[in-house]
Short mmCIF file of C-alpha atoms in Angstrom, two decimals:
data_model
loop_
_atom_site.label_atom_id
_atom_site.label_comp_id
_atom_site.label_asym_id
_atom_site.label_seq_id
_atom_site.Cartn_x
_atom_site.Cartn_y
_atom_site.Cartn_z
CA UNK A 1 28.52 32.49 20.98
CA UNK A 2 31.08 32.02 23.70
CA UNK A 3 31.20 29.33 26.55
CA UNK A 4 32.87 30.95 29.97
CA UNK A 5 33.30 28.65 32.75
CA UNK A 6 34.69 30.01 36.21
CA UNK A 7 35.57 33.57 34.52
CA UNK A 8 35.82 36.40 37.05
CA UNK A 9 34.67 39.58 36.02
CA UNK A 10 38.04 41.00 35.63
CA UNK A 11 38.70 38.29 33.20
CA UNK A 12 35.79 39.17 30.69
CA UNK A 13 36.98 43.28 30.74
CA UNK A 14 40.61 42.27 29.63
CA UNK A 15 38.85 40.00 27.10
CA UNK A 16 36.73 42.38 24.53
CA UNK A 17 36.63 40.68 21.30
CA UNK A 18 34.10 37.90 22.77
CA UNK A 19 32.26 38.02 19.78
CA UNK A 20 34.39 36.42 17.78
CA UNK A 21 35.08 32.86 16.86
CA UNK A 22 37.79 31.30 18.03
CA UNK A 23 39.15 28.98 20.34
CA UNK A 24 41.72 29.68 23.19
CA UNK A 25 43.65 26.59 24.45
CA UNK A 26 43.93 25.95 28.03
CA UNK A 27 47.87 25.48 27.36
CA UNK A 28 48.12 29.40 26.29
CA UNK A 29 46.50 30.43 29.65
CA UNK A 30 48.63 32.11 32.84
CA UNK A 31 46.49 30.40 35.45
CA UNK A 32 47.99 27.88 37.31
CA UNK A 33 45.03 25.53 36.59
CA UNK A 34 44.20 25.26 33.26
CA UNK A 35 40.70 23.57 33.85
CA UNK A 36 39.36 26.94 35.49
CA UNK A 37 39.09 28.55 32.14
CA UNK A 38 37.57 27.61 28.87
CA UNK A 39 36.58 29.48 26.02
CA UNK A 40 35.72 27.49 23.29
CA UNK A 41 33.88 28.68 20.15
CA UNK A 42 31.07 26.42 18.09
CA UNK A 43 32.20 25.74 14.71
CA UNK A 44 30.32 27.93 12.72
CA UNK A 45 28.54 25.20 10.76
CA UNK A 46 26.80 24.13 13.93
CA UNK A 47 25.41 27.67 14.32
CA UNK A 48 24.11 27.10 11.06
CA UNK A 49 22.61 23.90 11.58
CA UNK A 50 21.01 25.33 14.49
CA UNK A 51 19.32 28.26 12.67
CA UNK A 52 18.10 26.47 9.72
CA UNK A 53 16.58 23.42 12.33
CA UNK A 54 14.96 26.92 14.04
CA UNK A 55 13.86 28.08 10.45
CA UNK A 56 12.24 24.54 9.79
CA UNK A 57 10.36 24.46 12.66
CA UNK A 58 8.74 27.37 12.45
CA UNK A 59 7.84 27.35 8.80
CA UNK A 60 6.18 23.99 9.79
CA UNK A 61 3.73 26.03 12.70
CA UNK A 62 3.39 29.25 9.94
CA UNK A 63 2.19 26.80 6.95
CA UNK A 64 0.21 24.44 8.93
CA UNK A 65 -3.03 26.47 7.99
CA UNK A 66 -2.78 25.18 4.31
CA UNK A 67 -2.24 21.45 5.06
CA UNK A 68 -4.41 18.31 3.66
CA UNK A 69 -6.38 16.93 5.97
CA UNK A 70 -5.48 13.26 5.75
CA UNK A 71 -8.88 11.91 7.52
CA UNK A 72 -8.97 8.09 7.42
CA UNK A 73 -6.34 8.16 4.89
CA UNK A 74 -4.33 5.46 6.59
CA UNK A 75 -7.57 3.03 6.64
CA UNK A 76 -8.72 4.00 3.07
CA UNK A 77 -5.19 2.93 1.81
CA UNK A 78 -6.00 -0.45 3.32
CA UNK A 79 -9.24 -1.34 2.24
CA UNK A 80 -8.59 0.12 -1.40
CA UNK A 81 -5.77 -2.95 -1.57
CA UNK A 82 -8.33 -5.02 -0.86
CA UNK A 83 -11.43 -3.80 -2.67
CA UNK A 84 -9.14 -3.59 -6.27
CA UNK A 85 -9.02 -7.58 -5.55
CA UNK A 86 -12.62 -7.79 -5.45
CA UNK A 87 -13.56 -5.13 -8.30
CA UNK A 88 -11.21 -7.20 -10.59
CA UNK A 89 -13.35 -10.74 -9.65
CA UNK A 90 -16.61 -9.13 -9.39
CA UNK A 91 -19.62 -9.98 -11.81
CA UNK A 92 -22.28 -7.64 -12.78
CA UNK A 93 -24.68 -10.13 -10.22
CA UNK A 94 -22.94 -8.70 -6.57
CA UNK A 95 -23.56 -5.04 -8.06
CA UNK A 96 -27.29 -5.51 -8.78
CA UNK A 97 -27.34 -7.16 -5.52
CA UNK A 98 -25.63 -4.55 -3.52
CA UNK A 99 -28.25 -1.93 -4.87
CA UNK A 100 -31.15 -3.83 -4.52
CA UNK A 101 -30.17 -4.23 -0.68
CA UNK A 102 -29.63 -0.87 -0.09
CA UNK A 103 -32.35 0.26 -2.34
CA UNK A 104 -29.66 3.22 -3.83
CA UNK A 105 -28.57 3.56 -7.28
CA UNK A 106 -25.54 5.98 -8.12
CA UNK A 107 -25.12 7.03 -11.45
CA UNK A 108 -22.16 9.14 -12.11
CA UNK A 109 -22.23 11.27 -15.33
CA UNK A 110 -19.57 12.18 -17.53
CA UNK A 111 -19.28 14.50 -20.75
CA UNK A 112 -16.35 13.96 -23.54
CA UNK A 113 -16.20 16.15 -26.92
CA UNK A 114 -20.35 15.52 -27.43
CA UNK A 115 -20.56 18.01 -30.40
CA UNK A 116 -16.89 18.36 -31.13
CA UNK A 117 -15.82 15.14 -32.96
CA UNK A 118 -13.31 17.24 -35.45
CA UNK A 119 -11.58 18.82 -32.92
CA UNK A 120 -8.59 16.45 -33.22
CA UNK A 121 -6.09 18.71 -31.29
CA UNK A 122 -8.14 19.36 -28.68
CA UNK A 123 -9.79 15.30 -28.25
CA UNK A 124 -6.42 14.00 -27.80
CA UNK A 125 -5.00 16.18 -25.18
CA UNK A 126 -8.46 15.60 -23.71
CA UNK A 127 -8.07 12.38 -23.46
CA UNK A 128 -4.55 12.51 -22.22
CA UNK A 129 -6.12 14.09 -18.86
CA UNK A 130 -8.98 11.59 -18.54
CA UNK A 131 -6.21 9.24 -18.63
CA UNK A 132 -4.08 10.98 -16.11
CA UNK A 133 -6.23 12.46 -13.90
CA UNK A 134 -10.51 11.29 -13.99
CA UNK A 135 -9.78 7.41 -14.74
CA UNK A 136 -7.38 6.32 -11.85
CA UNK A 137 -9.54 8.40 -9.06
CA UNK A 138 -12.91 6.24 -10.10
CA UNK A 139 -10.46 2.72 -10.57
CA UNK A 140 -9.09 4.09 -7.11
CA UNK A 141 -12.61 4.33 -5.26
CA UNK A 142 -12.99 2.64 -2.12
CA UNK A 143 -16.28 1.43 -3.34
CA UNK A 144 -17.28 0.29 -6.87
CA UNK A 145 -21.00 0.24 -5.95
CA UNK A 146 -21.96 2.66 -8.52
CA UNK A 147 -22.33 2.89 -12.29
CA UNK A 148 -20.33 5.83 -14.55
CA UNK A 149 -21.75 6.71 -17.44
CA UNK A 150 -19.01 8.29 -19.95
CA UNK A 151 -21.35 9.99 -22.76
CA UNK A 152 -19.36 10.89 -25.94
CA UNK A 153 -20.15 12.45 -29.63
CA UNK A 154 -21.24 9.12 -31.51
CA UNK A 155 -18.60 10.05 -34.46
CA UNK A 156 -15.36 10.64 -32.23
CA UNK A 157 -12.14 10.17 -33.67
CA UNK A 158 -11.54 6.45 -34.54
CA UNK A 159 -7.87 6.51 -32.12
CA UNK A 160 -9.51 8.51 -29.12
CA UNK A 161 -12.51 6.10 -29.36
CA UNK A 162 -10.37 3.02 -29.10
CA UNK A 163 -8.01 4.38 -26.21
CA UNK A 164 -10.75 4.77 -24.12
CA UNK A 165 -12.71 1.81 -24.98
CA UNK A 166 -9.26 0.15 -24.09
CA UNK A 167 -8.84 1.89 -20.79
CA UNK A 168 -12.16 0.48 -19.62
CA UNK A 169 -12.99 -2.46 -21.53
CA UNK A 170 -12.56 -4.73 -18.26
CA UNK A 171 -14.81 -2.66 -16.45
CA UNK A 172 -18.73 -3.76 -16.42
CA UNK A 173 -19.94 -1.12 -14.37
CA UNK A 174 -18.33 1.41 -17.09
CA UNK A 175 -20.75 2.61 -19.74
CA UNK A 176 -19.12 4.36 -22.51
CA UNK A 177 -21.56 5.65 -24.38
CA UNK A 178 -22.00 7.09 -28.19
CA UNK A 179 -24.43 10.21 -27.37
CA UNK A 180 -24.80 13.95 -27.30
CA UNK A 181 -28.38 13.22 -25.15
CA UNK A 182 -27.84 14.26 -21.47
CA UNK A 183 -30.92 13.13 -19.87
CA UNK A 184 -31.45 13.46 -15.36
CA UNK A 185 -33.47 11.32 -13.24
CA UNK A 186 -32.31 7.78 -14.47
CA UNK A 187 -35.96 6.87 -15.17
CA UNK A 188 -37.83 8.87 -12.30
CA UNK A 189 -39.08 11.72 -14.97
CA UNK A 190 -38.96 9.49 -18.37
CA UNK A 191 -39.56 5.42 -17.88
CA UNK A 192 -37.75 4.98 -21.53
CA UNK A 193 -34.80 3.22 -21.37
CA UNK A 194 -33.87 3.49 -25.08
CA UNK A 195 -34.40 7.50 -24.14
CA UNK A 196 -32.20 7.35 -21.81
CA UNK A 197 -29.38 5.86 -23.55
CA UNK A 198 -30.16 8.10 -26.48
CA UNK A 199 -31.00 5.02 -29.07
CA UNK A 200 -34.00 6.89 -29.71
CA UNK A 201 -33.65 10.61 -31.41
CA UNK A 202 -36.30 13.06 -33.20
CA UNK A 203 -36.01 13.68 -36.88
CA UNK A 204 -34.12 16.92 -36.53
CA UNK A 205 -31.71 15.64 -34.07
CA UNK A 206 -28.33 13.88 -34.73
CA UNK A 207 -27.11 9.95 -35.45
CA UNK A 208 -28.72 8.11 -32.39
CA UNK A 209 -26.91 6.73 -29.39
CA UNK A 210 -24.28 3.63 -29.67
CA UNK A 211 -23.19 1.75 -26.63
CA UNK A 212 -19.42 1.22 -27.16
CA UNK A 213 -18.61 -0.44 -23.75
CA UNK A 214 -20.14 -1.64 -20.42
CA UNK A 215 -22.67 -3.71 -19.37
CA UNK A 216 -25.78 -2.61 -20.93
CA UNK A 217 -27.80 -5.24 -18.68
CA UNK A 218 -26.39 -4.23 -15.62
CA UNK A 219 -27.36 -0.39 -16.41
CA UNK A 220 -30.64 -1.51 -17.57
CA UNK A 221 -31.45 -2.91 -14.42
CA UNK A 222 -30.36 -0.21 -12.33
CA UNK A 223 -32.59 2.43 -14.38
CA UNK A 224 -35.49 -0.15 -13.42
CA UNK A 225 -35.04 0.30 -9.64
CA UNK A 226 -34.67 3.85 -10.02
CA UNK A 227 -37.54 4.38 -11.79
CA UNK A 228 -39.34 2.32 -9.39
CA UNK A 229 -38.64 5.29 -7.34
CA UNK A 230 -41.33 4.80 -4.39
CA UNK A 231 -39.16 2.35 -3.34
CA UNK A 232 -35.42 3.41 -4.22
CA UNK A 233 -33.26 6.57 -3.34
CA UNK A 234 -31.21 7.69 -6.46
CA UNK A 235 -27.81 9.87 -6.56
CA UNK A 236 -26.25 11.67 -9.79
CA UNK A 237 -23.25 13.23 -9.47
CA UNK A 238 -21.28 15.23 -12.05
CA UNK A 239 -17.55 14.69 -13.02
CA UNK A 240 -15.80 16.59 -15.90
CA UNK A 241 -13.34 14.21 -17.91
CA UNK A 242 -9.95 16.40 -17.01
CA UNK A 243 -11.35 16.33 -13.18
CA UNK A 244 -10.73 13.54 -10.23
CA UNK A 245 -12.76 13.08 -7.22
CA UNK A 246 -11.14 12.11 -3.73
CA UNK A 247 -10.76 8.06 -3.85
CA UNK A 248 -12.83 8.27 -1.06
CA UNK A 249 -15.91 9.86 -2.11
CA UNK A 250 -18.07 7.59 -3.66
CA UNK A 251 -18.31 5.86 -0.31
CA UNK A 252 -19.14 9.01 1.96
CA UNK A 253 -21.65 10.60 -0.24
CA UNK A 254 -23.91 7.14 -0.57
CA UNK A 255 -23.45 6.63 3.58
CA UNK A 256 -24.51 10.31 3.11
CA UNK A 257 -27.59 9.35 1.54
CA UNK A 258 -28.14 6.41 3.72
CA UNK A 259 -28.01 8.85 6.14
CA UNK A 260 -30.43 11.49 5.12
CA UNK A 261 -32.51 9.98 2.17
CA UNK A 262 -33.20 6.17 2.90
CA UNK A 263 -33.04 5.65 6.72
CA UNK A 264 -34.70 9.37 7.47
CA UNK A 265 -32.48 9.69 10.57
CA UNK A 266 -33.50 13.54 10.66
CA UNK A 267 -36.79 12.58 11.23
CA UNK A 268 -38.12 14.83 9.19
CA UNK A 269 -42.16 14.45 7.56
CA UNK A 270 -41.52 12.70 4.09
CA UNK A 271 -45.14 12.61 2.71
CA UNK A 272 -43.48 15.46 0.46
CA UNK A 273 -40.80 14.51 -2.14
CA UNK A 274 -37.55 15.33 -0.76
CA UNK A 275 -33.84 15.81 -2.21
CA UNK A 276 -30.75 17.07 -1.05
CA UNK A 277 -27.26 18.53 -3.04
CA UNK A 278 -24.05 18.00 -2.17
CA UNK A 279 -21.15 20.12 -3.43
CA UNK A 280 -17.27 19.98 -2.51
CA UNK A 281 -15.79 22.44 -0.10
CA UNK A 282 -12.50 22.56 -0.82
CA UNK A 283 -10.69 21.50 -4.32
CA UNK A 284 -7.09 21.25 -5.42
CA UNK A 285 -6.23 22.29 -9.11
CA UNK A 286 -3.32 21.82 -11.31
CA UNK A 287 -2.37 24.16 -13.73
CA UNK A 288 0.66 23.63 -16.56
CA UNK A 289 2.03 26.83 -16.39
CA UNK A 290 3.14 28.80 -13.01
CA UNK A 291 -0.07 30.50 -11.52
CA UNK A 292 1.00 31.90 -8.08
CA UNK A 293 1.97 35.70 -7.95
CA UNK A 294 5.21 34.90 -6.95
CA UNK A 295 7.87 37.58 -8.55
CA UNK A 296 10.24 36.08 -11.32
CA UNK A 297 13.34 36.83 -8.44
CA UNK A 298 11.13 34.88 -5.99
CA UNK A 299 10.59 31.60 -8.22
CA UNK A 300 13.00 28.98 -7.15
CA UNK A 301 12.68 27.71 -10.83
CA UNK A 302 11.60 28.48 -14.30
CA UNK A 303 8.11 26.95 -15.96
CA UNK A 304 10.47 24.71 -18.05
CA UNK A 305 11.61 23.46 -15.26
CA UNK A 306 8.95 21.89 -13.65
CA UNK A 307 8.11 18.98 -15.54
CA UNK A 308 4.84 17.87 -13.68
CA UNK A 309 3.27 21.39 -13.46
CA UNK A 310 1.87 23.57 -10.87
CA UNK A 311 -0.87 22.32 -7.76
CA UNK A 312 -3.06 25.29 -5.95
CA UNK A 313 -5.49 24.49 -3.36
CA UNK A 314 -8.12 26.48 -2.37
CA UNK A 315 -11.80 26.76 -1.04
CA UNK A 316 -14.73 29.11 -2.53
CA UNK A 317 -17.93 29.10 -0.34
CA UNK A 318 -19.72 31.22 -3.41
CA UNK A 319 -19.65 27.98 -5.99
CA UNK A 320 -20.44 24.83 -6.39
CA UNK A 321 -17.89 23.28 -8.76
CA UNK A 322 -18.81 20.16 -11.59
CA UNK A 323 -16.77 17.59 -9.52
CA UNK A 324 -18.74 16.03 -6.69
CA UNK A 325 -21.92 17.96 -7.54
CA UNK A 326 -24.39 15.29 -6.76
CA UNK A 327 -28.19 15.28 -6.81
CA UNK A 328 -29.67 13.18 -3.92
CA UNK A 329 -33.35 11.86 -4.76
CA UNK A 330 -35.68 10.68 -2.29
CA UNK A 331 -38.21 8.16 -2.52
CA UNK A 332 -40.59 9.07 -4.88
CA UNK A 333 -38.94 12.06 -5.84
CA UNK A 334 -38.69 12.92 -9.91
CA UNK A 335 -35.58 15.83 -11.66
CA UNK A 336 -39.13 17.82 -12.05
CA UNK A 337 -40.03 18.30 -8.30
CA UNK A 338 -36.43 19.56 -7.24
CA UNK A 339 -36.31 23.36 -8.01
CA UNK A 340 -39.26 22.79 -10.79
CA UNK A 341 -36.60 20.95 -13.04
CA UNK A 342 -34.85 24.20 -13.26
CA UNK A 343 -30.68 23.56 -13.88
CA UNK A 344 -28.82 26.56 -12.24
CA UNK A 345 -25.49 27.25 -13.02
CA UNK A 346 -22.68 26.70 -10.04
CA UNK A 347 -22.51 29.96 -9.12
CA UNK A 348 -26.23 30.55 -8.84
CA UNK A 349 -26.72 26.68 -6.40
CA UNK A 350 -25.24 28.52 -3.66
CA UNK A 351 -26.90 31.62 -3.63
CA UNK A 352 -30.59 30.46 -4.88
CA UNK A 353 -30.67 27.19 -2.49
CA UNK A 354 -30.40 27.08 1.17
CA UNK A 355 -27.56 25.69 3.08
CA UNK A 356 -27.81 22.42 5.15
CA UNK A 357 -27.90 23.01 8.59
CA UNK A 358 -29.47 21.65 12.00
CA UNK A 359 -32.39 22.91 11.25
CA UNK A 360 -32.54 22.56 7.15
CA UNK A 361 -31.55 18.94 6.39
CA UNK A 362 -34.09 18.69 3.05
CA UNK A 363 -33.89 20.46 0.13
CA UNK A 364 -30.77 22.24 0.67
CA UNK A 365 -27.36 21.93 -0.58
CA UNK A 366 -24.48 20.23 1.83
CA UNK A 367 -20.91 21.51 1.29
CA UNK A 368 -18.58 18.37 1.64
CA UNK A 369 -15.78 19.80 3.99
CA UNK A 370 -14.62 16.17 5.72
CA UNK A 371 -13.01 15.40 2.49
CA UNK A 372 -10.53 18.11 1.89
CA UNK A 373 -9.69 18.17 -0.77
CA UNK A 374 -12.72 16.79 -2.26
CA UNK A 375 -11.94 16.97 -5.89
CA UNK A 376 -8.96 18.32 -7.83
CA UNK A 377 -9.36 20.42 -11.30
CA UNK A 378 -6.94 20.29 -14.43
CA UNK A 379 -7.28 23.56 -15.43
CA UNK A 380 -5.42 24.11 -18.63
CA UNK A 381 -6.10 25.58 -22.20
CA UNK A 382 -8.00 22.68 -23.19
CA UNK A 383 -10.71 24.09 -20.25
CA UNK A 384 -14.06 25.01 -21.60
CA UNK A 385 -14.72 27.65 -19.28
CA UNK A 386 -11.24 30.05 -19.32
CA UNK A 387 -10.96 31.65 -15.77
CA UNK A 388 -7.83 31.63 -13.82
CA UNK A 389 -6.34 29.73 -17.12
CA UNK A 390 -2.24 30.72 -17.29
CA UNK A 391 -1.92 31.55 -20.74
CA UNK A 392 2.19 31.76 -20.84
CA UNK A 393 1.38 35.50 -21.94
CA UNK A 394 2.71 37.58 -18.46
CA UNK A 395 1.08 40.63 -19.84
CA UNK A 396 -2.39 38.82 -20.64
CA UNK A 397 -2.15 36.89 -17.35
CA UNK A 398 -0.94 40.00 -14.64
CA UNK A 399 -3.98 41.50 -15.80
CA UNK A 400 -6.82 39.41 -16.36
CA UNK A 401 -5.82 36.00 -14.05
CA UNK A 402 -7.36 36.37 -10.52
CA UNK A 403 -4.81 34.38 -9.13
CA UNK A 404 -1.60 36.23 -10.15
CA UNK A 405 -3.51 39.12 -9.06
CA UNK A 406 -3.47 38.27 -5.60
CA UNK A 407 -0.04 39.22 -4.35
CA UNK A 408 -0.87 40.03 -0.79
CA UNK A 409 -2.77 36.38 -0.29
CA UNK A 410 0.34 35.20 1.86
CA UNK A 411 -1.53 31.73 2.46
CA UNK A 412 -1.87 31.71 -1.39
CA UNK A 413 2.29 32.33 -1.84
CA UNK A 414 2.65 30.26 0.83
CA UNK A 415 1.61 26.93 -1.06
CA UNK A 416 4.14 27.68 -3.89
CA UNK A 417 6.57 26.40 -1.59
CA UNK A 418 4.30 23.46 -0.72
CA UNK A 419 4.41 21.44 -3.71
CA UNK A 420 6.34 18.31 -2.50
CA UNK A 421 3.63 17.88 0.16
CA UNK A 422 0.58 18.77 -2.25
CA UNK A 423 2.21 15.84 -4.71
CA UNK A 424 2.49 13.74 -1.95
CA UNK A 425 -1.21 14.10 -0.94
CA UNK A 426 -2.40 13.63 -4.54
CA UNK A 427 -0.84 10.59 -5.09
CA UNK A 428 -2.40 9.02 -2.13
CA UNK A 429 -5.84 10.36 -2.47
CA UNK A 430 -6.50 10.68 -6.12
CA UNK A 431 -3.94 7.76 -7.30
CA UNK A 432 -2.68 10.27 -9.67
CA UNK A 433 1.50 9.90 -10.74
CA UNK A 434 4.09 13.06 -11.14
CA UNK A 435 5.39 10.30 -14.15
CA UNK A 436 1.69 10.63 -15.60
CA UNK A 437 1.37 14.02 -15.78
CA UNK A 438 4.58 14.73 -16.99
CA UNK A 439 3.97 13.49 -20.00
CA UNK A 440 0.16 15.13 -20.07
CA UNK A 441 1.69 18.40 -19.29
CA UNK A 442 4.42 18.17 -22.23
CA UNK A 443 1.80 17.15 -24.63
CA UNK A 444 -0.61 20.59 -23.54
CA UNK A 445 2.59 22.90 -23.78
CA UNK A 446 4.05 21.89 -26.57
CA UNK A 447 0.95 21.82 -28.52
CA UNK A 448 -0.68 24.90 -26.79
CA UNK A 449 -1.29 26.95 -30.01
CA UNK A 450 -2.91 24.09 -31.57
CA UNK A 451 -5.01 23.05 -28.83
CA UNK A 452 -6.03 26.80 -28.20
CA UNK A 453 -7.34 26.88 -31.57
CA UNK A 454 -9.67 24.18 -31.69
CA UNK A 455 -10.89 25.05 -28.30
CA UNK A 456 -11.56 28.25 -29.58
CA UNK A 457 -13.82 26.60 -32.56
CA UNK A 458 -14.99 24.52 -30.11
CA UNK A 459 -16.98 27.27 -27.91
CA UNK A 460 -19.31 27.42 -31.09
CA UNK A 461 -20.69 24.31 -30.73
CA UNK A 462 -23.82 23.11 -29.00
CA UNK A 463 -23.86 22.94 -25.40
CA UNK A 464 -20.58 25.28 -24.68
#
């Protein structure tokens, strides 16, 4: 930490306390010219600027491994300023057109509290993450070429209905729907419309379908081409009310099907009905409650603390998650022909169906790794399925959460202290606000107990 300049040897031996900091004038020197020696000393809080600047950089080249991926982020920012202009002009007419042209109708398909209308407690903080989180990722797409239908128990509570009917009354392409009837194939399987939309029920079923919102025309037109389907390619694609897909997405998975499904740029023999899956890669969640396996002396703050809740990104090869799962139908294919109508369970796509691959583009499943992440998951107590759920309980959650049981997963740790730049990266790519969930993640904690309850209650029910 010492600067010599034109010091003998014989100098530096009657010197031995180099080490430490100090500064020795010229004007206290013996020699005859003062300039020949200098010691000067750094102030000490430029040694520390220099070792944190040190410390910086190489935390930057030691956590690059867990970074977004920000492909065509800058360009997708861009044209979703313009394309909100045009959604907010458009008429039901350009839609119809734009799927008629491209012979490819997208139907995405969405689930809310069918069976579970009493369920108060859990509806509204239900609702409060379709607000926060599913809505402004679909209002966000780069492309509104696509219809989302938002199926919901026909006797849901009176305020929930209303919220969302007020969310997405300006949106034509929107179909809120009163039904617990889940039907696949738009048409290709079943020609019914009124089956479809559920307006038609046996005896021994429930109150029949009401449509609550949308344009019933514009749907009703799209199920035509799709049934027509010698001459149309059709995608479904899951989403889960508390999950958001990449703003992005929408537009990749139908140049996808372009791609592989209308133009049959693989070349491959189509006399035989073909499909394809696609599934995301990699997914971020957010959790409430603290879910790293960080020790309490390592947390830089308490779970009170942080207002807008945890993010944890992550890829698992050995699932295919609800968000983004899409079914890809080719000409002339029907729900029936792809895996004899059979509906596997995530865990079972990837291991029963093959992978895509340069040799296997048909009737295989495609894992979606250019958009990473590809979907993020609110995984809370409101969560039908309970895995990886932080309960508050340290006892219950050291032993039975996967994720606080992974303490030597450095990459893992290493994201705790990545949550500025996670933020960041959802705000841009999923349009979703730290202000927003704030106030979603206040509502869940504070109302936990509650919520757990009717979730609880709510695993009896049909279809859970």
């Amino acid at each position: 930490m010492t600067s010599f300049r034109h010091q003998d040897g014989a100098k530096r031996r009657r010197n031995p306390k180099r080490h430490e900091t100090l500064v020795v004038s010229p004007k206290k020197q013996h020699d005859p010219n003062p300039d020949s020696l200098t010691l000067q000393r750094l102030p000490f809080f430029v040694w520390v600027l220099f070792v944190f600047v040190y410390c910086c950089v190489m935390m930057c080249i030691q956590y690059r491994s867990c970074r977004f991926r920000f492909a065509r982020d800058d360009i997708a920012i861009a044209r979703q300023q313009s394309n909100t202009l045009q959604q907010q002009q458009q008429s039901s007419t350009p839609l119809v057109a734009n799927m008629n042209q491209d012979r490819i109708v997208h139907v995405i398909q969405t689930r809310f509290m069918q069976h579970q209308p009493h369920l108060t407690e859990l509806g509204f903080a239900r609702l409060a993450l379709f607000e926060t989180f599913c809505l402004p990722s679909m209002l966000s797409q780069t492309s509104n070429n696509f219809l989302w239908i938002i199926r919901v128990d026909p006797k849901l509570n009176d305020e929930i209905l209303g919220r969302m009917k007020e969310r997405i009354s300006h949106r034509e392409n929107i179909i809120l729907l009163g039904s617990n009837h889940n039907p696949e194939g738009m048409g290709r399987d079943n020609t019914d419309f009124d089956h479809f939309l559920g307006l038609k029920r046996n005896n021994n079923e429930n109150k029949p379908g009401i449509v609550f919102s949308g344009n019933v025309a514009l749907l009703k037109e799209a199920f035509e081409v799709s049934a027509a389907s010698n001459s149309s390619v059709l995608l479904e694609t899951r989403l889960d009310a508390d999950d958001a897909l990449h703003q992005m997405y929408v537009e990749f998975i139908q140049n996808q099907a372009q791609h592989y499904l209308t133009n049959n740029d693989v070349g491959e023999d189509t006399s035989d009905q073909i499909w394809r899956l696609w599934c995301i890669h990699s997914t971020v969640e957010w959790h409430p409650l603290n879910p790293y396996p960080v020790p309490t002396d390592e947390a830089s703050t308490d779970d009170k603390e942080k207002e807008e809740g945890y993010l944890l990104m992550y890829a698992d090869k050995s699932i295919c998650t609800t968000p983004g799962l899409t079914f890809g139908y080719g000409k002339g294919t029907t729900r029936s022909s792809i895996l004899q109508g059979r509906r596997l369970k995530h865990n079972e796509i990837a291991a029963t169906i093959v992978h895509c691959n340069g040799d296997q583009k048909m009737k295989c499943v495609s894992r979606i790794s250019e958009l990473s992440p590809g979907a993020l998951r609110a995984r809370s107590i409101t969560s039908a399925g309970m895995v990886n759920i932080v309960t508050g309980d340290d006892r219950l959650d050291q032993s039975s959460n996967g994720f606080k049981q992974k303490k030597d997963n450095k990459q893992l740790i290493q994201q705790f202290s990545q949550q500025d730049f996670l933020w960041d990266g959802l705000e841009r790519l999923f349009s979703v606000t730290k202000t927003s969930v704030r106030d979603v993640r206040s509502l869940i904690v504070s109302r936990m107990n509650y919520i757990a309850a009717d979730n609880l209650k709510g695993l009896c029910t049909p279809g859970h």
